Amino acid sequence: MKLENFLPALGFLSFKFLTCNSSIKKIIKAFVYALMLSNFIFISIFENKILDFISPFITFFAIYNIINLDRCGFFWAGFFSGILWFYWISFSFIYYELAWLIPLVIFGIGVIYGLIFLAASLPSFVALRAILLFIFSYIPPFGFNWFNLEATLILGIFQPNIRGLIAIFLAAILASYLKGYLRIIAVIVSLAFGVGFKNTKPVELPFSLELVNTNVKQSQKWDKNLKDKFIDEAILIIDNAIALKKRAILMPENAFATFMTHEKNLQRELLEKSHKIAIIAGSLAYENGSNFNSTFLFDNGVMKRFDKVVLVPFGEEIPLPNFAKEIINKLFFDGASDFKTAKEPSSYTIDGVKIRNAICYEATTDRLFKGDFDVMFAITNNGWFKSDFFPTTQPILQRNLLKYYATKYNKIIYHSVNGSKSEIIKPKEF
């Protein structure tokens, strides 16, 4: 059964390169290999040491099989990989009252990553295809860097860095060209090159921290009728932490779903409580006609504000030329303008500990780990990516990426979240 027999009926899907010997069987195989490449996301759900150990070897077999596909197979492997990793992005459109766009967004994500894989398949040599796929995995489309093949090694015995990934790709290339015992020996030696080793012990907090977890639905979070209710609940959480004699409390992104800069009474109340506990919480800020996604620190009667540095592509900014940006904002986001950012990452000090501030997406970027600091406090609102009708793997992927960066820079990340689990994320142990 040939797919080209059905493509004419699909109209705009009838790309010529998809009809080159692209059978249903080959598409299914490409889906299986994409699922194998995505295995670390789904295996993480089980928190099973045996599955964790197996995970990077599944990744190796995925890469080996993908680089040996024909061009059509390459496209479909990328298409399904993009969807398996990022289908949940489409859920955020529910809260812009654009749910009808969900299938189109999912399809678009698949096409973007399908084309990236297709570009890597253009050479006829398997080794060159593997090298291009390796290189292209480091090029973020529209600045979105979550397709990180190094992070696929966050489980198991391999180092989740460029050395570990080179080992996996080299083993896949050698397995493609060699036969018999020579192939087995070459693969084992190559994979051994990527095995991890113990890191030095990272800095931990010397004081007690209340790590807050909330589960406010995104559909309710910005409801003006519920604003006072949610503020009262947040104040109660702070009071409970004070009763427990915690030194600090870390609350999620937009824990106060308002413009903190406008809330003078709320500021006074938090400043008063800050003599008993340091309060770190997310809220919005407005200054000089611009909106900011910010973290507010209240400590010893002083308020400080730290603005986000790296915005979410197509969430907080449109990473396109101004004319296209204005059109998209007008059509889909009621003419809203992009958030503004701080120029550099921010840090603050509590009891001598230098803490790097990070808000959601930016905690999974290299830029936020540059410079001198001891630990990272990250705050997130994952309510955007939850659906009442379909499960989301977004928090799992995010957690794996945070652990990847914690390992890469040997830092502990204290992560306070709305909509999924809050936790202390430490570097990978070997």
Short mmCIF file of C-alpha atoms in Angstrom, two decimals:
data_model
loop_
_atom_site.label_atom_id
_atom_site.label_comp_id
_atom_site.label_asym_id
_atom_site.label_seq_id
_atom_site.Cartn_x
_atom_site.Cartn_y
_atom_site.Cartn_z
CA MET A 1 0.00 0.00 0.00
CA LYS A 2 1.62 3.25 -1.16
CA LEU A 3 0.95 6.52 0.62
CA GLU A 4 1.13 8.39 -2.71
CA ASN A 5 -2.21 6.79 -3.65
CA PHE A 6 -3.87 8.74 -0.84
CA LEU A 7 -1.92 12.01 -0.88
CA PRO A 8 -3.77 13.68 -3.79
CA ALA A 9 -6.92 13.63 -1.68
CA LEU A 10 -5.06 15.49 1.08
CA GLY A 11 -4.31 18.50 -1.11
CA PHE A 12 -1.84 20.73 0.75
CA LEU A 13 -0.17 17.67 2.29
CA SER A 14 0.96 16.45 -1.14
CA PHE A 15 4.59 17.45 -0.82
CA LYS A 16 6.59 15.69 -3.52
CA PHE A 17 9.28 14.45 -1.15
CA LEU A 18 6.66 12.57 0.87
CA THR A 19 5.66 10.40 -2.10
CA CYS A 20 9.11 8.91 -2.76
CA ASN A 21 8.59 5.25 -1.82
CA SER A 22 6.80 6.33 1.37
CA SER A 23 4.67 3.35 2.33
CA ILE A 24 2.50 3.02 5.40
CA LYS A 25 4.97 0.41 6.69
CA LYS A 26 7.87 2.88 6.44
CA ILE A 27 5.87 5.59 8.20
CA ILE A 28 5.07 3.19 11.04
CA LYS A 29 8.76 2.30 11.33
CA ALA A 30 9.66 6.00 11.43
CA PHE A 31 7.10 6.50 14.21
CA VAL A 32 8.62 3.62 16.22
CA TYR A 33 12.11 5.14 15.86
CA ALA A 34 10.77 8.56 16.89
CA LEU A 35 9.16 6.94 19.93
CA MET A 36 12.50 5.31 20.75
CA LEU A 37 14.24 8.69 20.45
CA SER A 38 11.64 10.11 22.85
CA ASN A 39 11.91 7.22 25.30
CA PHE A 40 13.60 9.23 28.07
CA ILE A 41 10.44 11.34 28.42
CA PHE A 42 8.12 8.39 28.91
CA ILE A 43 10.51 6.17 30.88
CA SER A 44 10.98 9.02 33.39
CA ILE A 45 7.35 8.56 34.41
CA PHE A 46 8.11 5.20 36.04
CA GLU A 47 11.21 6.21 38.06
CA ASN A 48 12.55 2.69 37.64
CA LYS A 49 16.34 2.13 37.81
CA ILE A 50 16.32 -0.77 35.35
CA LEU A 51 14.35 1.24 32.77
CA ASP A 52 16.60 4.24 33.42
CA PHE A 53 19.65 2.08 32.67
CA ILE A 54 18.12 0.82 29.42
CA SER A 55 17.00 4.25 28.22
CA PRO A 56 20.24 5.54 26.57
CA PHE A 57 20.70 2.23 24.74
CA ILE A 58 17.22 2.67 23.26
CA THR A 59 18.35 6.16 22.19
CA PHE A 60 21.39 4.60 20.50
CA PHE A 61 19.21 2.14 18.55
CA ALA A 62 16.88 5.01 17.59
CA ILE A 63 19.70 7.08 16.14
CA TYR A 64 21.22 4.05 14.39
CA ASN A 65 17.91 3.26 12.69
CA ILE A 66 17.05 6.87 11.84
CA ILE A 67 20.36 7.63 10.11
CA ASN A 68 19.84 4.52 7.96
CA LEU A 69 16.38 5.57 6.75
CA ASP A 70 15.74 7.02 3.31
CA ARG A 71 14.85 10.70 2.99
CA CYS A 72 11.14 10.12 3.39
CA GLY A 73 11.80 8.08 6.51
CA PHE A 74 14.01 10.86 7.87
CA PHE A 75 11.20 13.37 7.42
CA TRP A 76 8.62 11.17 9.15
CA ALA A 77 11.01 10.38 12.02
CA GLY A 78 11.47 14.13 12.58
CA PHE A 79 7.75 14.77 12.13
CA PHE A 80 6.77 12.26 14.83
CA SER A 81 9.68 13.24 17.11
CA GLY A 82 8.53 16.86 17.08
CA ILE A 83 4.98 15.86 17.95
CA LEU A 84 5.98 13.37 20.66
CA TRP A 85 8.22 15.94 22.32
CA PHE A 86 6.07 19.06 21.91
CA TYR A 87 2.39 18.28 21.18
CA TRP A 88 1.50 19.94 24.52
CA ILE A 89 2.52 23.40 23.22
CA SER A 90 -0.83 23.49 21.44
CA PHE A 91 -2.73 23.28 24.75
CA SER A 92 -1.82 26.88 25.59
CA PHE A 93 -4.09 28.05 22.74
CA ILE A 94 -7.08 26.89 24.80
CA TYR A 95 -6.54 29.86 27.11
CA TYR A 96 -6.47 32.32 24.22
CA GLU A 97 -9.85 30.91 23.10
CA LEU A 98 -8.12 29.45 20.04
CA ALA A 99 -8.64 25.75 20.74
CA TRP A 100 -9.54 25.23 17.10
CA LEU A 101 -5.86 25.81 16.28
CA ILE A 102 -4.67 22.82 18.32
CA PRO A 103 -4.51 20.26 15.45
CA LEU A 104 -2.90 22.83 13.15
CA VAL A 105 -0.28 23.72 15.76
CA ILE A 106 0.54 20.04 16.38
CA PHE A 107 0.82 19.44 12.63
CA GLY A 108 3.00 22.55 12.25
CA ILE A 109 5.34 21.38 15.00
CA GLY A 110 5.68 18.04 13.24
CA VAL A 111 6.45 19.67 9.89
CA ILE A 112 9.13 21.98 11.38
CA TYR A 113 11.05 19.08 12.90
CA GLY A 114 10.34 16.89 9.89
CA LEU A 115 12.02 19.47 7.66
CA ILE A 116 15.00 19.72 10.03
CA PHE A 117 15.48 15.96 9.81
CA LEU A 118 14.90 16.05 6.06
CA ALA A 119 17.68 18.61 5.66
CA ALA A 120 20.03 16.30 7.55
CA SER A 121 19.15 13.47 5.14
CA LEU A 122 20.17 15.27 1.95
CA PRO A 123 23.67 13.70 1.70
CA SER A 124 23.78 10.09 0.56
CA PHE A 125 26.45 9.02 3.07
CA VAL A 126 25.15 7.70 6.40
CA ALA A 127 28.07 9.20 8.35
CA LEU A 128 27.45 12.67 6.92
CA ARG A 129 23.73 12.37 7.64
CA ALA A 130 24.51 11.50 11.26
CA ILE A 131 26.90 14.45 11.57
CA LEU A 132 24.30 16.85 10.15
CA LEU A 133 21.58 15.53 12.45
CA PHE A 134 24.00 15.95 15.37
CA ILE A 135 24.74 19.57 14.33
CA PHE A 136 21.12 20.48 13.58
CA SER A 137 20.07 19.34 17.06
CA TYR A 138 22.00 22.33 18.41
CA ILE A 139 20.17 24.85 16.19
CA PRO A 140 16.95 25.97 17.95
CA PRO A 141 14.09 26.81 15.55
CA PHE A 142 12.73 30.28 16.44
CA GLY A 143 14.97 30.26 19.52
CA PHE A 144 13.14 27.27 21.08
CA ASN A 145 15.89 25.02 22.44
CA TRP A 146 13.99 22.15 24.08
CA PHE A 147 14.84 19.62 21.34
CA ASN A 148 18.06 18.74 23.14
CA LEU A 149 19.54 15.37 22.24
CA GLU A 150 22.12 15.63 25.02
CA ALA A 151 19.21 15.57 27.46
CA THR A 152 18.12 12.17 26.11
CA LEU A 153 21.05 10.81 28.15
CA ILE A 154 19.85 12.21 31.48
CA LEU A 155 18.87 8.66 32.47
CA GLY A 156 21.32 5.78 32.73
CA ILE A 157 25.12 5.66 32.89
CA PHE A 158 26.10 8.11 30.15
CA GLN A 159 27.26 11.68 30.59
CA PRO A 160 24.44 13.99 29.36
CA ASN A 161 26.76 16.32 27.46
CA ILE A 162 28.44 16.63 24.07
CA ARG A 163 30.90 13.84 24.92
CA GLY A 164 28.07 11.45 25.73
CA LEU A 165 26.15 12.38 22.59
CA ILE A 166 29.23 12.03 20.38
CA ALA A 167 29.70 8.55 21.82
CA ILE A 168 26.12 7.59 20.90
CA PHE A 169 26.37 9.00 17.36
CA LEU A 170 29.83 7.50 16.76
CA ALA A 171 28.58 4.09 17.86
CA ALA A 172 25.59 4.43 15.50
CA ILE A 173 27.85 5.39 12.58
CA LEU A 174 30.27 2.51 13.19
CA ALA A 175 27.38 0.07 13.56
CA SER A 176 26.16 1.22 10.13
CA TYR A 177 29.45 0.39 8.38
CA LEU A 178 31.00 -2.55 10.25
CA LYS A 179 29.93 -6.17 10.52
CA GLY A 180 30.34 -9.09 12.89
CA TYR A 181 32.58 -9.00 15.96
CA LEU A 182 34.33 -5.86 14.74
CA ARG A 183 31.02 -4.03 14.86
CA ILE A 184 30.30 -5.22 18.41
CA ILE A 185 33.76 -4.21 19.64
CA ALA A 186 33.61 -0.80 17.93
CA VAL A 187 30.17 -0.04 19.38
CA ILE A 188 31.20 -1.07 22.91
CA VAL A 189 34.39 1.03 22.78
CA SER A 190 32.51 4.04 21.38
CA LEU A 191 29.78 3.83 24.00
CA ALA A 192 32.35 3.44 26.78
CA PHE A 193 33.72 6.85 25.79
CA GLY A 194 30.41 8.39 26.87
CA VAL A 195 30.07 6.83 30.32
CA GLY A 196 29.72 9.43 33.07
CA PHE A 197 31.81 10.03 36.14
CA LYS A 198 31.09 11.54 39.54
CA ASN A 199 30.67 15.30 39.86
CA THR A 200 31.94 17.42 42.72
CA LYS A 201 29.33 18.08 45.39
CA PRO A 202 27.16 21.14 44.55
CA VAL A 203 26.31 23.92 47.01
CA GLU A 204 23.14 23.33 49.06
CA LEU A 205 21.04 25.83 50.99
CA PRO A 206 22.18 26.25 54.62
CA PHE A 207 18.72 27.47 55.67
CA SER A 208 15.19 26.03 55.62
CA LEU A 209 13.08 26.76 52.53
CA GLU A 210 9.35 26.28 52.03
CA LEU A 211 9.01 25.09 48.43
CA VAL A 212 5.44 25.87 47.43
CA ASN A 213 3.37 23.82 45.02
CA THR A 214 -0.02 25.06 43.77
CA ASN A 215 -2.58 23.73 41.31
CA VAL A 216 -4.59 26.74 40.16
CA LYS A 217 -6.20 26.14 36.77
CA GLN A 218 -5.05 28.49 34.03
CA SER A 219 -8.68 29.13 33.09
CA GLN A 220 -9.21 30.61 36.59
CA LYS A 221 -5.82 32.14 37.38
CA TRP A 222 -6.48 35.55 35.81
CA ASP A 223 -10.20 35.70 36.63
CA LYS A 224 -10.64 39.13 38.26
CA ASN A 225 -13.48 37.77 40.39
CA LEU A 226 -11.09 35.25 41.96
CA LYS A 227 -8.13 37.58 42.40
CA ASP A 228 -8.71 38.35 46.09
CA LYS A 229 -9.40 34.68 46.84
CA PHE A 230 -6.08 33.60 45.35
CA ILE A 231 -4.20 36.39 47.13
CA ASP A 232 -5.72 35.32 50.45
CA GLU A 233 -4.71 31.71 49.78
CA ALA A 234 -1.13 32.81 48.99
CA ILE A 235 -0.97 34.85 52.21
CA LEU A 236 -2.19 31.82 54.18
CA ILE A 237 0.60 29.71 52.65
CA ILE A 238 3.14 32.35 53.76
CA ASP A 239 1.66 32.45 57.27
CA ASN A 240 1.93 28.66 57.54
CA ALA A 241 5.59 28.82 56.51
CA ILE A 242 6.18 31.47 59.17
CA ALA A 243 4.54 29.21 61.76
CA LEU A 244 6.96 26.45 60.71
CA LYS A 245 9.83 28.94 61.24
CA LYS A 246 11.10 28.69 57.69
CA ARG A 247 13.80 31.18 56.69
CA ALA A 248 12.41 31.63 53.17
CA ILE A 249 9.46 30.68 51.00
CA LEU A 250 9.65 30.16 47.22
CA MET A 251 6.34 30.55 45.39
CA PRO A 252 5.50 29.82 41.71
CA GLU A 253 5.50 32.08 38.68
CA ASN A 254 2.54 34.49 38.94
CA ALA A 255 1.77 33.23 42.44
CA PHE A 256 0.21 36.68 42.70
CA ALA A 257 -1.73 36.91 39.44
CA THR A 258 -1.70 40.68 39.27
CA PHE A 259 0.61 43.60 38.59
CA MET A 260 2.51 43.74 41.86
CA THR A 261 3.67 47.23 40.96
CA HIS A 262 0.03 48.39 41.26
CA GLU A 263 -0.73 46.56 44.52
CA LYS A 264 0.46 48.96 47.24
CA ASN A 265 -1.61 47.37 50.02
CA LEU A 266 -0.36 43.90 49.11
CA GLN A 267 3.20 45.19 49.02
CA ARG A 268 2.85 46.62 52.53
CA GLU A 269 1.47 43.35 53.87
CA LEU A 270 4.27 41.30 52.30
CA LEU A 271 6.92 43.75 53.51
CA GLU A 272 5.59 43.41 57.04
CA LYS A 273 5.71 39.61 56.85
CA SER A 274 9.22 39.76 55.35
CA HIS A 275 10.60 40.59 58.80
CA LYS A 276 9.70 37.00 59.72
CA ILE A 277 10.43 35.20 56.44
CA ALA A 278 12.01 35.97 53.06
CA ILE A 279 9.28 35.80 50.40
CA ILE A 280 10.18 35.02 46.78
CA ALA A 281 7.14 35.02 44.48
CA GLY A 282 6.21 35.58 40.87
CA SER A 283 4.00 38.39 39.64
CA LEU A 284 3.77 40.89 36.81
CA ALA A 285 5.31 44.35 36.72
CA TYR A 286 4.46 47.47 34.75
CA GLU A 287 6.96 50.21 34.12
CA ASN A 288 7.25 52.98 31.49
CA GLY A 289 4.49 51.51 29.35
CA SER A 290 5.98 48.00 29.33
CA ASN A 291 4.99 44.70 30.94
CA PHE A 292 7.46 42.42 32.68
CA ASN A 293 7.25 38.85 33.96
CA SER A 294 9.02 39.22 37.29
CA THR A 295 10.13 37.70 40.55
CA PHE A 296 9.63 39.81 43.68
CA LEU A 297 11.79 39.36 46.77
CA PHE A 298 10.55 40.66 50.13
CA ASP A 299 13.18 40.34 52.85
CA ASN A 300 13.78 42.30 56.06
CA GLY A 301 11.36 45.02 55.05
CA VAL A 302 12.83 45.59 51.57
CA MET A 303 11.23 44.75 48.21
CA LYS A 304 13.33 43.94 45.13
CA ARG A 305 12.25 43.05 41.62
CA PHE A 306 13.99 40.76 39.13
CA ASP A 307 12.67 40.65 35.56
CA LYS A 308 12.75 37.72 33.19
CA VAL A 309 15.64 37.70 30.71
CA VAL A 310 14.73 34.96 28.18
CA LEU A 311 11.14 34.97 26.93
CA VAL A 312 9.14 31.99 25.67
CA PRO A 313 9.04 32.01 21.84
CA PHE A 314 5.44 32.55 20.67
CA GLY A 315 4.32 32.70 24.30
CA GLU A 316 5.83 35.92 25.64
CA GLU A 317 7.40 37.15 22.42
CA ILE A 318 6.99 36.58 18.70
CA PRO A 319 10.48 35.78 17.33
CA LEU A 320 9.79 37.25 13.90
CA PRO A 321 10.37 40.61 12.15
CA ASN A 322 8.28 43.49 13.52
CA PHE A 323 5.75 43.52 10.68
CA ALA A 324 4.98 39.81 11.15
CA LYS A 325 5.03 40.20 14.93
CA GLU A 326 2.39 42.93 14.80
CA ILE A 327 0.15 40.89 12.49
CA ILE A 328 0.31 37.76 14.69
CA ASN A 329 -0.27 39.73 17.90
CA LYS A 330 -3.26 41.46 16.32
CA LEU A 331 -4.81 38.30 14.87
CA PHE A 332 -4.29 35.93 17.77
CA PHE A 333 -3.44 37.88 20.93
CA ASP A 334 -5.82 40.87 20.84
CA GLY A 335 -3.04 43.24 19.84
CA ALA A 336 -1.00 42.56 22.99
CA SER A 337 2.66 43.52 22.77
CA ASP A 338 5.59 41.32 23.73
CA PHE A 339 6.89 41.33 27.28
CA LYS A 340 10.04 43.33 27.92
CA THR A 341 13.11 41.80 29.49
CA ALA A 342 16.01 42.56 31.78
CA LYS A 343 19.37 42.91 30.05
CA GLU A 344 21.20 40.35 32.19
CA PRO A 345 20.33 37.47 34.55
CA SER A 346 19.64 38.56 38.13
CA SER A 347 20.95 37.21 41.41
CA TYR A 348 20.24 38.07 45.03
CA THR A 349 21.67 37.04 48.38
CA ILE A 350 19.97 35.47 51.41
CA ASP A 351 22.15 34.71 54.44
CA GLY A 352 25.30 34.81 52.33
CA VAL A 353 23.98 32.43 49.65
CA LYS A 354 24.04 33.89 46.12
CA ILE A 355 20.84 32.81 44.37
CA ARG A 356 20.23 33.00 40.62
CA ASN A 357 16.69 34.02 39.71
CA ALA A 358 14.98 32.07 36.90
CA ILE A 359 11.43 32.19 35.62
CA CYS A 360 10.05 29.11 33.82
CA TYR A 361 11.53 28.63 30.32
CA GLU A 362 14.70 30.61 30.97
CA ALA A 363 15.78 28.08 33.62
CA THR A 364 16.42 25.72 30.68
CA THR A 365 18.83 28.03 28.84
CA ASP A 366 22.61 28.27 29.09
CA ARG A 367 22.44 32.03 29.51
CA LEU A 368 20.89 31.75 32.98
CA PHE A 369 23.79 29.64 34.23
CA LYS A 370 26.54 32.07 33.25
CA GLY A 371 28.36 33.97 35.99
CA ASP A 372 28.91 33.31 39.67
CA PHE A 373 26.11 32.01 41.91
CA ASP A 374 25.53 29.18 44.39
CA VAL A 375 22.04 27.83 43.72
CA MET A 376 19.13 28.59 41.39
CA PHE A 377 15.59 29.44 42.47
CA ALA A 378 13.28 28.71 39.52
CA ILE A 379 9.57 29.52 39.45
CA THR A 380 7.13 28.13 36.90
CA ASN A 381 3.48 28.12 35.87
CA ASN A 382 2.76 24.89 33.99
CA GLY A 383 -0.98 25.53 34.01
CA TRP A 384 -0.65 26.72 30.41
CA PHE A 385 0.08 23.20 29.19
CA LYS A 386 -2.58 21.18 30.96
CA SER A 387 -5.69 19.86 29.27
CA ASP A 388 -8.84 18.42 30.82
CA PHE A 389 -9.05 15.90 27.99
CA PHE A 390 -5.50 14.75 27.28
CA PRO A 391 -2.41 14.08 29.42
CA THR A 392 0.66 16.29 29.12
CA THR A 393 4.31 15.26 29.24
CA GLN A 394 5.49 18.88 29.46
CA PRO A 395 6.43 18.77 33.18
CA ILE A 396 8.38 15.54 32.62
CA LEU A 397 10.37 16.99 29.73
CA GLN A 398 10.92 20.19 31.69
CA ARG A 399 12.18 18.25 34.72
CA ASN A 400 14.60 16.26 32.55
CA LEU A 401 15.91 19.46 30.95
CA LEU A 402 16.34 21.10 34.36
CA LYS A 403 18.26 18.04 35.56
CA TYR A 404 20.37 18.23 32.41
CA TYR A 405 21.32 21.85 33.15
CA ALA A 406 21.81 21.11 36.85
CA THR A 407 24.26 18.38 35.80
CA LYS A 408 25.97 20.46 33.13
CA TYR A 409 26.69 23.32 35.54
CA ASN A 410 26.76 21.31 38.80
CA LYS A 411 24.06 23.43 40.43
CA ILE A 412 21.02 22.59 42.53
CA ILE A 413 17.74 24.02 41.26
CA TYR A 414 14.92 24.71 43.73
CA HIS A 415 11.83 24.63 41.53
CA SER A 416 8.44 25.98 42.67
CA VAL A 417 5.60 25.19 40.28
CA ASN A 418 1.93 25.79 39.67
CA GLY A 419 0.20 22.98 37.79
CA SER A 420 2.75 20.21 38.34
CA LYS A 421 5.19 18.92 40.95
CA SER A 422 7.57 21.26 42.83
CA GLU A 423 10.93 19.72 43.67
CA ILE A 424 14.62 20.11 44.39
CA ILE A 425 16.52 19.10 41.27
CA LYS A 426 20.09 17.95 41.80
CA PRO A 427 22.81 17.02 39.29
CA LYS A 428 22.73 13.49 37.91
CA GLU A 429 24.58 10.98 40.06
CA PHE A 430 26.75 8.22 38.56
#
